[in-house]
Coordinates of C-alpha atoms in Angstrom, one line a residue:
X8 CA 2.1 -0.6 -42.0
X9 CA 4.4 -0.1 -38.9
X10 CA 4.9 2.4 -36.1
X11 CA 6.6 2.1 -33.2
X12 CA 5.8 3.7 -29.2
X13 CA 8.3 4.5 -27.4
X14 CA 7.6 5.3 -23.2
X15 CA 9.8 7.0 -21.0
X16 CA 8.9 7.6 -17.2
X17 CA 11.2 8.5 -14.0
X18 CA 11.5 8.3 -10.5
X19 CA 13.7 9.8 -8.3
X20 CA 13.6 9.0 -4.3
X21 CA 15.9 10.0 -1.1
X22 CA 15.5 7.6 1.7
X23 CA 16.8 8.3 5.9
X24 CA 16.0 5.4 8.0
X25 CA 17.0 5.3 11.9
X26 CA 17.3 2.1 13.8
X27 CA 17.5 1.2 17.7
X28 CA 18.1 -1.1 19.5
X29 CA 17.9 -0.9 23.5
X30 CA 19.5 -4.1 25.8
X31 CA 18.0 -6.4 22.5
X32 CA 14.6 -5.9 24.3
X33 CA 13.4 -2.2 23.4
X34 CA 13.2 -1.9 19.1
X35 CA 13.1 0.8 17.3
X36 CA 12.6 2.2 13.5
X37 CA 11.7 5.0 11.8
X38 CA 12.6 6.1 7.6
X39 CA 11.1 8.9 5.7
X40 CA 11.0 8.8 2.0
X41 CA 10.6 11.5 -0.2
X42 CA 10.0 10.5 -4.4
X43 CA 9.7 12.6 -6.9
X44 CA 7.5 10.9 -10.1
X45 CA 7.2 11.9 -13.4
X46 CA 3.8 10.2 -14.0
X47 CA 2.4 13.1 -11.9
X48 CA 1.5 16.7 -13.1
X49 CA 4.2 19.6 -12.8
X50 CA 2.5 21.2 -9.3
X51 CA 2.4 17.9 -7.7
X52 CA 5.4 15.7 -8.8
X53 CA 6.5 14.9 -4.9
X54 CA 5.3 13.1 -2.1
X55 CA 6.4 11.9 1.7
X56 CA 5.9 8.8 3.1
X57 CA 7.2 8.1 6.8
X58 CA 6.6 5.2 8.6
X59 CA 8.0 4.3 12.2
X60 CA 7.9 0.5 14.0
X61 CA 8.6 -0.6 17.5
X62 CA 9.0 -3.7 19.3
X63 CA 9.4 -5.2 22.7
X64 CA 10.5 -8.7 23.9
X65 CA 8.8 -8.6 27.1
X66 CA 9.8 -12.1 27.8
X67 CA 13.4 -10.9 28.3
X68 CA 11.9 -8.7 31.3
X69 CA 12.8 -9.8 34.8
X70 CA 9.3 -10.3 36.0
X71 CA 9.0 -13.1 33.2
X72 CA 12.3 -15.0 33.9
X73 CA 10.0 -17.3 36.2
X74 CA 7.4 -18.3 33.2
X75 CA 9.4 -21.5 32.3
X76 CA 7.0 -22.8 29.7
X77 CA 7.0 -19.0 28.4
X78 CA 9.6 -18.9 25.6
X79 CA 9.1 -15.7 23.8
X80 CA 6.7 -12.8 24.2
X81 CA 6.9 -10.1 21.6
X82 CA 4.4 -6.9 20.7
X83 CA 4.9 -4.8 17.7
X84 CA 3.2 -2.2 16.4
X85 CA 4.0 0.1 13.0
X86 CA 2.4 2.9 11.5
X87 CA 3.4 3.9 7.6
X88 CA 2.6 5.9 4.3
X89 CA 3.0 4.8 1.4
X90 CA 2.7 6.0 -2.4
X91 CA 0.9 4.9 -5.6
X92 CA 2.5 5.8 -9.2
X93 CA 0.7 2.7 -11.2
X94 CA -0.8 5.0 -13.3
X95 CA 0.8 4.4 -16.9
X96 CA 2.4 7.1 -18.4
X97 CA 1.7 10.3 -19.8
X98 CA -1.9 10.2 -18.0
X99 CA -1.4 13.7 -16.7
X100 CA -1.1 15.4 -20.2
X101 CA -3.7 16.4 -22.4
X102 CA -3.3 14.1 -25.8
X103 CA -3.5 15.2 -28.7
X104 CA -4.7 12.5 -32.1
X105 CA -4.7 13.1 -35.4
X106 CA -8.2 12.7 -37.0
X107 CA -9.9 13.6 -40.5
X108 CA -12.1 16.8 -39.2
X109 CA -12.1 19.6 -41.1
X110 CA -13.8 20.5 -44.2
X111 CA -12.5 22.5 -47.0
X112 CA -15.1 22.8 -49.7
X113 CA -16.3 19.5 -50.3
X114 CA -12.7 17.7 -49.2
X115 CA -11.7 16.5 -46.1
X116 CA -9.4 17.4 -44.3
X117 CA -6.8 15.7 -41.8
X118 CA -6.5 17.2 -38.3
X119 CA -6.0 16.9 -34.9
X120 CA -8.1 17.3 -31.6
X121 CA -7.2 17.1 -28.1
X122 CA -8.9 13.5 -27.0
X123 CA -8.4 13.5 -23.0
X124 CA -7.8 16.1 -20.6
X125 CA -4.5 17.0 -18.8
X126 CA -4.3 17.5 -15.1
X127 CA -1.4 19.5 -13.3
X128 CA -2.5 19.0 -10.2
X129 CA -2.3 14.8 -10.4
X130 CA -0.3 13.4 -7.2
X131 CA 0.8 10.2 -5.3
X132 CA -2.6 8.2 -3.9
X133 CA -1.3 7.8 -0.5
X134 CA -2.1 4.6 1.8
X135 CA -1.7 5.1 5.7
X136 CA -1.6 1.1 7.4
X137 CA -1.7 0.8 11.4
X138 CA -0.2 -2.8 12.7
X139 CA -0.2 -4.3 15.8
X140 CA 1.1 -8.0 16.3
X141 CA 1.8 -10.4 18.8
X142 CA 4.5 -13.3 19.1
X143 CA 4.0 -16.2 21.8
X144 CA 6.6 -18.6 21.9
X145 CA 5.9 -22.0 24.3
X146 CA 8.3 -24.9 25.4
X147 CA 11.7 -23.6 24.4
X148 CA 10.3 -22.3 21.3
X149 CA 8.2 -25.9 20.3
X150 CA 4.3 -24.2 20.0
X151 CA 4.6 -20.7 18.3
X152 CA 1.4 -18.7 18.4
X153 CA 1.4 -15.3 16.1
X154 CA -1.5 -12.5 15.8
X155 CA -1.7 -9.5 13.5
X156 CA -4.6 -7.2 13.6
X157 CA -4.1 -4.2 10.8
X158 CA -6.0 -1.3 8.9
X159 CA -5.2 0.6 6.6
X160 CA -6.7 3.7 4.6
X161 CA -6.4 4.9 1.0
X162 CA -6.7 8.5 0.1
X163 CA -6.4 11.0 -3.1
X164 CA -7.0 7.4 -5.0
X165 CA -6.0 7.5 -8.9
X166 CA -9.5 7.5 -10.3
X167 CA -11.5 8.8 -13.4
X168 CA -13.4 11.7 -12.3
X169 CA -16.5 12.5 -14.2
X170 CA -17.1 15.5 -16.0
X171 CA -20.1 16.8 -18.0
X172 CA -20.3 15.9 -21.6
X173 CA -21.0 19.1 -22.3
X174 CA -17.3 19.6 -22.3
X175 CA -16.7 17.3 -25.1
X176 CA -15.2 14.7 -22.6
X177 CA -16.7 12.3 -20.2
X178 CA -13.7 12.4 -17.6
X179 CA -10.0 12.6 -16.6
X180 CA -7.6 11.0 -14.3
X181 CA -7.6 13.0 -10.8
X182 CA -7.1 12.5 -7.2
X183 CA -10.7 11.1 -5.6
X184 CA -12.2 8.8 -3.4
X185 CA -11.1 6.9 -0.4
X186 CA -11.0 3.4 0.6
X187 CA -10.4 1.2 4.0
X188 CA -9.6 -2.3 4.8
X189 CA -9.1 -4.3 7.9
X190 CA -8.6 -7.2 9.1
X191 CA -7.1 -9.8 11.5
X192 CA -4.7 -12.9 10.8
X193 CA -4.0 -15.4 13.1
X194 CA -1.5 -18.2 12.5
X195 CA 0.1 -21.0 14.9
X196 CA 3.0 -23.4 14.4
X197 CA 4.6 -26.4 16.5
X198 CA 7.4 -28.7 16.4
X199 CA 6.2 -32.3 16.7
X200 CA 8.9 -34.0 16.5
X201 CA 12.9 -32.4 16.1
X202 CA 15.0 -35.9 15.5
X203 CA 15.6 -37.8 13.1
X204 CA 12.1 -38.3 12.2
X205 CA 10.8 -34.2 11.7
X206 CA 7.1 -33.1 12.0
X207 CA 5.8 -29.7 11.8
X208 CA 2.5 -28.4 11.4
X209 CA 1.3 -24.6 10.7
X210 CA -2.2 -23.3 10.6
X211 CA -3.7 -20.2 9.7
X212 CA -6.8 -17.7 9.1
X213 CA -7.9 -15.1 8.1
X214 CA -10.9 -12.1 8.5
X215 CA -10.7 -9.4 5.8
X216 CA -12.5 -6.9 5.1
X217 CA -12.9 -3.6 2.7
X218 CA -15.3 -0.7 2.2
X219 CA -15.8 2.0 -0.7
X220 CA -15.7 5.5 1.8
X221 CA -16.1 8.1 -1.2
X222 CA -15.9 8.3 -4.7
X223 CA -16.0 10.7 -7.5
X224 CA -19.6 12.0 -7.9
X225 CA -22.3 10.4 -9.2
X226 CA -20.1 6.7 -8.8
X227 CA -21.1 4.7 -6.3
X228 CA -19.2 1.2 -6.3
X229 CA -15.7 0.1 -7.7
X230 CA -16.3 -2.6 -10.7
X231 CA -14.3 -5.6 -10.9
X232 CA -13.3 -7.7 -14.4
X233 CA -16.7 -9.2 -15.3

């Protein structure tokens, strides 16, 4: 016995991205995207996802051209959407299998019966992210100090959805539930030695964290691989 499966799937995106740079001190970015999936049901195939950054090297500002030890001094901050298709394919139809179900006399019968439910309406799950960093740089770039503080939010998040089993299912794949994490990251790096003989050292940490904000009814937690 042999079959074969053959998948098809496509994604079509448009991209416009804008950058700015002021006197190499004053940085600027912004991009939309707008893609088009075919994972997702026929009302709700496209999604946008902007995002915009900014940076400025405050060091290269005149009241810092004193701070001799002061190398570099940099903030950043971005704010961003961004879209989720991992889905598999075909998830948004109703599929069909066949099945021996039907009766005639005292012979069986084969048929077929719809096995999961279709949803039109099935979109991108959309993640907003907030970043804000800062770069210190110390004796002509020698002790490098970095810190990143971010958080970030999941909604409309690809999810089984229950359904009574009066129905003759137990769920379908819909938009549901919302998730955040946050967390901070710190990291710092020097230059011990530049000559012949090189030593560097880097360290860094960590603090992460996540929470479950909503979920389909009756679900309270997110199970893991056991």
């Amino acid at each position: 016995q042999s079959f074969s499966d053959i998948q098809e799937w496509s994604l079509t995106s448009f991209i416009g991205r804008i950058n700015y740079d002021f006197a190499g001190k004053y940085l600027f970015t912004a991009a939309i995207r707008r893609d088009g999936s075919s994972r997702f049901g026929s009302d709700n195939r496209w999604g946008n996802f902007p995002s915009i950054s900014a940076g400025w090297i405050v060091s290269d500002e005149k009241f810092l051209q004193n701070a001799k030890a002061l190398s570099l001094l940099k903030l950043r901050a971005s704010y961003g959407v961004i879209g989720n298709n991992n889905i598999g394919n075909y998830t948004q139809y109703a599929t069909v299998s066949t099945i021996n179900n039907t009766i005639f006399g005292s012979t069986i019968a084969p048929g077929a019966s719809v096995i999961s439910l279709g949803n039109n309406n099935l979109g991108w799950e959309t993640t907003k992210q907030f970043d804000f960093g800062v770069d210190i740089g110390f004796f002509k770039n020698m002790l490098n100090i970095g810190y990143d503080y971010y958080t970030k939010r999941t909604t409309n998040l690809l999810y089984n959805v229950a359904v009574p089993q009066e129905s003759g299912f137990t769920n379908f794949t819909g938009n549901i539930g919302e998730l955040k994490f946050w967390g901070h990251e710190f990291t710092v790096s020097s230059k011990n030695f530049t000559g012949k003989f090189k030593w560097n050292t880097d360290f860094n940490i960590s603090f992460n964290d996540n929470k479950v904000l909503a979920l389909s009814d009756g679900v309270d937690r997110l199970y893991g691989g056991f």
